[in-house]
Short mmCIF file of C-alpha atoms in Angstrom, two decimals:
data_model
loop_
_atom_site.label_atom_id
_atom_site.label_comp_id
_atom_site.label_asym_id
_atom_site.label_seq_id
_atom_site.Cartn_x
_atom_site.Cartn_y
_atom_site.Cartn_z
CA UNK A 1 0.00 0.00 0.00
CA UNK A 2 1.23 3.54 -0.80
CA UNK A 3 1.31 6.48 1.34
CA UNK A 4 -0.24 9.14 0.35
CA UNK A 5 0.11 11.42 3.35
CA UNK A 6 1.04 14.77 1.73
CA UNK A 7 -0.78 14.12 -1.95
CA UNK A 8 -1.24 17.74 -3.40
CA UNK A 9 -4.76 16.67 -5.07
CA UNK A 10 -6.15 19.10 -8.65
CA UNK A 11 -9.04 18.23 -10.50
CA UNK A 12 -9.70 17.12 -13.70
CA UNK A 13 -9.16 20.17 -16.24
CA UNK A 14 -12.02 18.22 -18.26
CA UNK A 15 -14.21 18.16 -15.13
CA UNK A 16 -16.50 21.19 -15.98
CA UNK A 17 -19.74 22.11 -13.79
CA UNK A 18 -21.05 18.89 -13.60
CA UNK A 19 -21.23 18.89 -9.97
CA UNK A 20 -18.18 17.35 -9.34
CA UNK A 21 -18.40 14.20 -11.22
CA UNK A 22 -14.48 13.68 -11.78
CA UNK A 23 -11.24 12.42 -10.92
CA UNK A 24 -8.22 13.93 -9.17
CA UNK A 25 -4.82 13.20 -9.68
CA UNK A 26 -1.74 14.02 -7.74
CA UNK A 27 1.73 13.94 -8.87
CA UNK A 28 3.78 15.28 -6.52
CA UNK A 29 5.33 12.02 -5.70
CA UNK A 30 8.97 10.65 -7.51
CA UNK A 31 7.82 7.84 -9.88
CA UNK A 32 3.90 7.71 -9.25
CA UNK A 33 0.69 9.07 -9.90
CA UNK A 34 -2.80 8.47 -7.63
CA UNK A 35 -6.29 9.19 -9.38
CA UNK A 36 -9.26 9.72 -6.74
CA UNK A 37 -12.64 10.32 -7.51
CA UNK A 38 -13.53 13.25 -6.17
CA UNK A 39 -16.45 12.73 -4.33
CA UNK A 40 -15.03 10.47 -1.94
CA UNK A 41 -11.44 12.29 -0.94
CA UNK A 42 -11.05 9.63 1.90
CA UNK A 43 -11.79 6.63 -0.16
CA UNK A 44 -9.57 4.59 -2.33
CA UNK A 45 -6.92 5.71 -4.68
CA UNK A 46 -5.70 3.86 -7.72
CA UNK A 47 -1.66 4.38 -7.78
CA UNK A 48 0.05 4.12 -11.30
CA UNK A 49 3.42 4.23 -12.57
CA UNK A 50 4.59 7.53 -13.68
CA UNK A 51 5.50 6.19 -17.33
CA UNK A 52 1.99 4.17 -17.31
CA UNK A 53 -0.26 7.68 -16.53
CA UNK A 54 1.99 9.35 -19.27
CA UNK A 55 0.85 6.38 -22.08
CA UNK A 56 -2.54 6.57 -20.68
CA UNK A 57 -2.99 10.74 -21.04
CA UNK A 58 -1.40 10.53 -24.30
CA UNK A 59 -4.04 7.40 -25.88
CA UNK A 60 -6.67 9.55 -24.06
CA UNK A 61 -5.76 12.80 -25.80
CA UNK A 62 -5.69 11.08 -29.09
CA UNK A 63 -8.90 9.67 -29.01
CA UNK A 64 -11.55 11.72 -31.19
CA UNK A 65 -13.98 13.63 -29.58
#
């Protein structure tokens, strides 16, 4: 398990107004990245690689909207 005592949590820039349906991600730490959902801060967090997060932004960003 990972600690994530000092995570510096932001918010989706895709998150809009929609009530705060949407992720957070902090990547202050060396090496990973954590992804929350937003509406439950003290709930689980899914902890990836920092290389893995960078493959999965860039297939995300290429996809056509």
């Amino acid at each position: 398990m990972t600690d994530l005592t000092g995570a510096m949590w932001r918010k989706s820039t895709r998150s809009g107004g929609n009530g705060g349906n949407c992720v957070e991600v902090a990547d202050n730490f060396p090496g990973i990245v954590a992804v929350r959902d937003s509406k439950d801060d003290g709930g689980p967090a899914l902890v990836f690689a920092s290389g893995a997060w960078q493959h999965f932004v860039i297939a995300v960003k290429s996809q056509p909207r």
